[in-house]
Amino acid sequence: VGSLDKNSRKVGTGVVGAPACGDVMKLQIEVDDAGKIVDAKFKTFGCGSAIASSSYTTTWLQGKSLDEAGSIKNTDIASHLKLPPVKLHCSMLAEDAVKAAIKDYKKKAETTD
């Protein structure tokens, strides 16, 4: 839980939302020079399943490469948390937030190289 410096070139930020239920998830990753995720933080406004999906995902991301992080699947998150079918959108938000954070990080890396 918390925030990283969104202006840092080492930080990627993904913000996603689900209009159907009003959940909003901000997930940030901090990447070291070797391309490993050294920190991940989230702020989620939504139901318990959305918060749990964010929390599990940020823990899972620690120490992963960007490629490994990009391979995360919402079905794995949902399975680990035993989410009911009606809450699958929460795990989809977490997957989308990770992919958005990676995209943001890579965009920053391109402009600073």
PDB file of C-alpha atoms in Angstrom:
ATOM      1  CA  VAL A   1       0.000   0.000   0.000  1.00  0.00           C
ATOM      2  CA  GLY A   2       1.257   3.465  -0.819  1.00  0.00           C
ATOM      3  CA  SER A   3       2.864   5.330  -3.675  1.00  0.00           C
ATOM      4  CA  LEU A   4       6.199   5.591  -5.412  1.00  0.00           C
ATOM      5  CA  ASP A   5       7.553   8.729  -7.126  1.00  0.00           C
ATOM      6  CA  LYS A   6       5.639   8.693 -10.415  1.00  0.00           C
ATOM      7  CA  ASN A   7       8.180  11.100 -11.932  1.00  0.00           C
ATOM      8  CA  SER A   8      11.102   8.722 -11.393  1.00  0.00           C
ATOM      9  CA  ARG A   9      12.377   7.091 -14.577  1.00  0.00           C
ATOM     10  CA  LYS A  10      12.603   3.837 -12.598  1.00  0.00           C
ATOM     11  CA  VAL A  11       8.888   3.846 -11.717  1.00  0.00           C
ATOM     12  CA  GLY A  12       6.036   2.693 -13.933  1.00  0.00           C
ATOM     13  CA  THR A  13       2.450   3.574 -13.021  1.00  0.00           C
ATOM     14  CA  GLY A  14      -0.736   1.890 -14.166  1.00  0.00           C
ATOM     15  CA  VAL A  15      -4.173   3.279 -13.325  1.00  0.00           C
ATOM     16  CA  VAL A  16      -7.207   1.260 -14.356  1.00  0.00           C
ATOM     17  CA  GLY A  17     -10.882   1.239 -13.479  1.00  0.00           C
ATOM     18  CA  ALA A  18     -14.019  -0.823 -13.873  1.00  0.00           C
ATOM     19  CA  PRO A  19     -16.987   1.387 -14.756  1.00  0.00           C
ATOM     20  CA  ALA A  20     -19.402  -1.449 -13.935  1.00  0.00           C
ATOM     21  CA  CYS A  21     -18.609  -1.368 -10.223  1.00  0.00           C
ATOM     22  CA  GLY A  22     -16.598   1.825  -9.681  1.00  0.00           C
ATOM     23  CA  ASP A  23     -13.345   0.109  -8.638  1.00  0.00           C
ATOM     24  CA  VAL A  24     -10.169   2.081  -9.388  1.00  0.00           C
ATOM     25  CA  MET A  25      -6.701   0.594  -9.026  1.00  0.00           C
ATOM     26  CA  LYS A  26      -3.324   2.361  -9.153  1.00  0.00           C
ATOM     27  CA  LEU A  27      -0.354   0.025  -9.234  1.00  0.00           C
ATOM     28  CA  GLN A  28       3.282   1.138  -9.406  1.00  0.00           C
ATOM     29  CA  ILE A  29       6.470  -0.799  -9.981  1.00  0.00           C
ATOM     30  CA  GLU A  30      10.052   0.266  -9.331  1.00  0.00           C
ATOM     31  CA  VAL A  31      12.621  -1.371 -11.585  1.00  0.00           C
ATOM     32  CA  ASP A  32      16.366  -1.580 -10.933  1.00  0.00           C
ATOM     33  CA  ASP A  33      19.108  -1.211 -13.551  1.00  0.00           C
ATOM     34  CA  ALA A  34      19.124  -4.991 -14.099  1.00  0.00           C
ATOM     35  CA  GLY A  35      15.444  -4.941 -15.076  1.00  0.00           C
ATOM     36  CA  LYS A  36      14.111  -6.536 -11.888  1.00  0.00           C
ATOM     37  CA  ILE A  37      11.129  -5.193  -9.992  1.00  0.00           C
ATOM     38  CA  VAL A  38      12.459  -4.144  -6.603  1.00  0.00           C
ATOM     39  CA  ASP A  39       9.284  -2.581  -5.219  1.00  0.00           C
ATOM     40  CA  ALA A  40       5.580  -2.470  -5.992  1.00  0.00           C
ATOM     41  CA  LYS A  41       2.849  -0.385  -4.376  1.00  0.00           C
ATOM     42  CA  PHE A  42      -0.865   0.004  -4.863  1.00  0.00           C
ATOM     43  CA  LYS A  43      -3.787   2.215  -3.975  1.00  0.00           C
ATOM     44  CA  THR A  44      -7.175   0.701  -4.679  1.00  0.00           C
ATOM     45  CA  PHE A  45     -10.611   2.177  -4.181  1.00  0.00           C
ATOM     46  CA  GLY A  46     -13.108  -0.640  -4.337  1.00  0.00           C
ATOM     47  CA  CYS A  47     -14.375  -3.824  -2.794  1.00  0.00           C
ATOM     48  CA  GLY A  48     -12.365  -6.262  -0.709  1.00  0.00           C
ATOM     49  CA  SER A  49     -11.707  -8.503  -3.713  1.00  0.00           C
ATOM     50  CA  ALA A  50     -10.171  -5.608  -5.651  1.00  0.00           C
ATOM     51  CA  ILE A  51      -7.957  -4.693  -2.697  1.00  0.00           C
ATOM     52  CA  ALA A  52      -6.935  -8.323  -2.191  1.00  0.00           C
ATOM     53  CA  SER A  53      -6.104  -8.659  -5.903  1.00  0.00           C
ATOM     54  CA  SER A  54      -3.900  -5.551  -5.713  1.00  0.00           C
ATOM     55  CA  SER A  55      -2.171  -6.688  -2.552  1.00  0.00           C
ATOM     56  CA  TYR A  56      -1.445 -10.199  -3.811  1.00  0.00           C
ATOM     57  CA  THR A  57      -0.201  -8.872  -7.148  1.00  0.00           C
ATOM     58  CA  THR A  58       2.249  -6.369  -5.635  1.00  0.00           C
ATOM     59  CA  THR A  59       3.671  -9.126  -3.437  1.00  0.00           C
ATOM     60  CA  TRP A  60       3.936 -11.502  -6.405  1.00  0.00           C
ATOM     61  CA  LEU A  61       5.770  -8.865  -8.493  1.00  0.00           C
ATOM     62  CA  GLN A  62       8.701  -8.514  -6.071  1.00  0.00           C
ATOM     63  CA  GLY A  63      11.925  -9.742  -7.702  1.00  0.00           C
ATOM     64  CA  LYS A  64      10.317 -10.529 -11.061  1.00  0.00           C
ATOM     65  CA  SER A  65      11.730  -9.430 -14.410  1.00  0.00           C
ATOM     66  CA  LEU A  66       9.515  -7.279 -16.628  1.00  0.00           C
ATOM     67  CA  ASP A  67       8.879 -10.290 -18.869  1.00  0.00           C
ATOM     68  CA  GLU A  68       7.847 -12.414 -15.898  1.00  0.00           C
ATOM     69  CA  ALA A  69       5.629  -9.622 -14.592  1.00  0.00           C
ATOM     70  CA  GLY A  70       4.002  -9.215 -17.992  1.00  0.00           C
ATOM     71  CA  SER A  71       3.042 -12.880 -17.996  1.00  0.00           C
ATOM     72  CA  ILE A  72       0.700 -12.509 -15.011  1.00  0.00           C
ATOM     73  CA  LYS A  73      -2.808 -13.774 -15.719  1.00  0.00           C
ATOM     74  CA  ASN A  74      -5.974 -12.718 -13.972  1.00  0.00           C
ATOM     75  CA  THR A  75      -6.987 -16.378 -13.735  1.00  0.00           C
ATOM     76  CA  ASP A  76      -3.908 -17.096 -11.599  1.00  0.00           C
ATOM     77  CA  ILE A  77      -4.767 -14.209  -9.276  1.00  0.00           C
ATOM     78  CA  ALA A  78      -8.409 -15.309  -9.033  1.00  0.00           C
ATOM     79  CA  SER A  79      -7.411 -18.918  -8.392  1.00  0.00           C
ATOM     80  CA  HIS A  80      -4.922 -17.988  -5.666  1.00  0.00           C
ATOM     81  CA  LEU A  81      -7.467 -15.768  -3.917  1.00  0.00           C
ATOM     82  CA  LYS A  82     -10.377 -18.143  -4.611  1.00  0.00           C
ATOM     83  CA  LEU A  83     -12.448 -15.303  -6.034  1.00  0.00           C
ATOM     84  CA  PRO A  84     -16.049 -16.143  -6.967  1.00  0.00           C
ATOM     85  CA  PRO A  85     -17.019 -15.689 -10.642  1.00  0.00           C
ATOM     86  CA  VAL A  86     -18.836 -12.433  -9.864  1.00  0.00           C
ATOM     87  CA  LYS A  87     -15.515 -10.935  -8.673  1.00  0.00           C
ATOM     88  CA  LEU A  88     -13.302 -11.991 -11.604  1.00  0.00           C
ATOM     89  CA  HIS A  89     -13.247  -8.395 -12.845  1.00  0.00           C
ATOM     90  CA  CYS A  90     -11.132  -7.533  -9.781  1.00  0.00           C
ATOM     91  CA  SER A  91      -8.363  -9.883 -10.888  1.00  0.00           C
ATOM     92  CA  MET A  92      -8.664  -8.514 -14.434  1.00  0.00           C
ATOM     93  CA  LEU A  93      -8.059  -5.018 -13.067  1.00  0.00           C
ATOM     94  CA  ALA A  94      -4.871  -6.201 -11.371  1.00  0.00           C
ATOM     95  CA  GLU A  95      -3.578  -7.817 -14.577  1.00  0.00           C
ATOM     96  CA  ASP A  96      -4.414  -4.682 -16.573  1.00  0.00           C
ATOM     97  CA  ALA A  97      -2.726  -2.452 -13.976  1.00  0.00           C
ATOM     98  CA  VAL A  98       0.496  -4.492 -14.141  1.00  0.00           C
ATOM     99  CA  LYS A  99       0.561  -4.299 -17.934  1.00  0.00           C
ATOM    100  CA  ALA A 100      -0.130  -0.547 -17.841  1.00  0.00           C
ATOM    101  CA  ALA A 101       2.662  -0.004 -15.294  1.00  0.00           C
ATOM    102  CA  ILE A 102       5.126  -1.965 -17.441  1.00  0.00           C
ATOM    103  CA  LYS A 103       4.099   0.035 -20.510  1.00  0.00           C
ATOM    104  CA  ASP A 104       4.578   3.309 -18.601  1.00  0.00           C
ATOM    105  CA  TYR A 105       8.004   2.206 -17.330  1.00  0.00           C
ATOM    106  CA  LYS A 106       9.162   1.189 -20.823  1.00  0.00           C
ATOM    107  CA  LYS A 107       7.935   4.480 -22.296  1.00  0.00           C
ATOM    108  CA  LYS A 108       9.986   6.414 -19.718  1.00  0.00           C
ATOM    109  CA  ALA A 109      13.029   4.204 -20.326  1.00  0.00           C
ATOM    110  CA  GLU A 110      12.885   4.932 -24.072  1.00  0.00           C
ATOM    111  CA  THR A 111      12.850   8.691 -23.538  1.00  0.00           C
ATOM    112  CA  THR A 112      15.782   8.685 -21.098  1.00  0.00           C
ATOM    113  CA  ASP A 113      18.112   6.412 -23.062  1.00  0.00           C
TER     114      ASP A 113
END
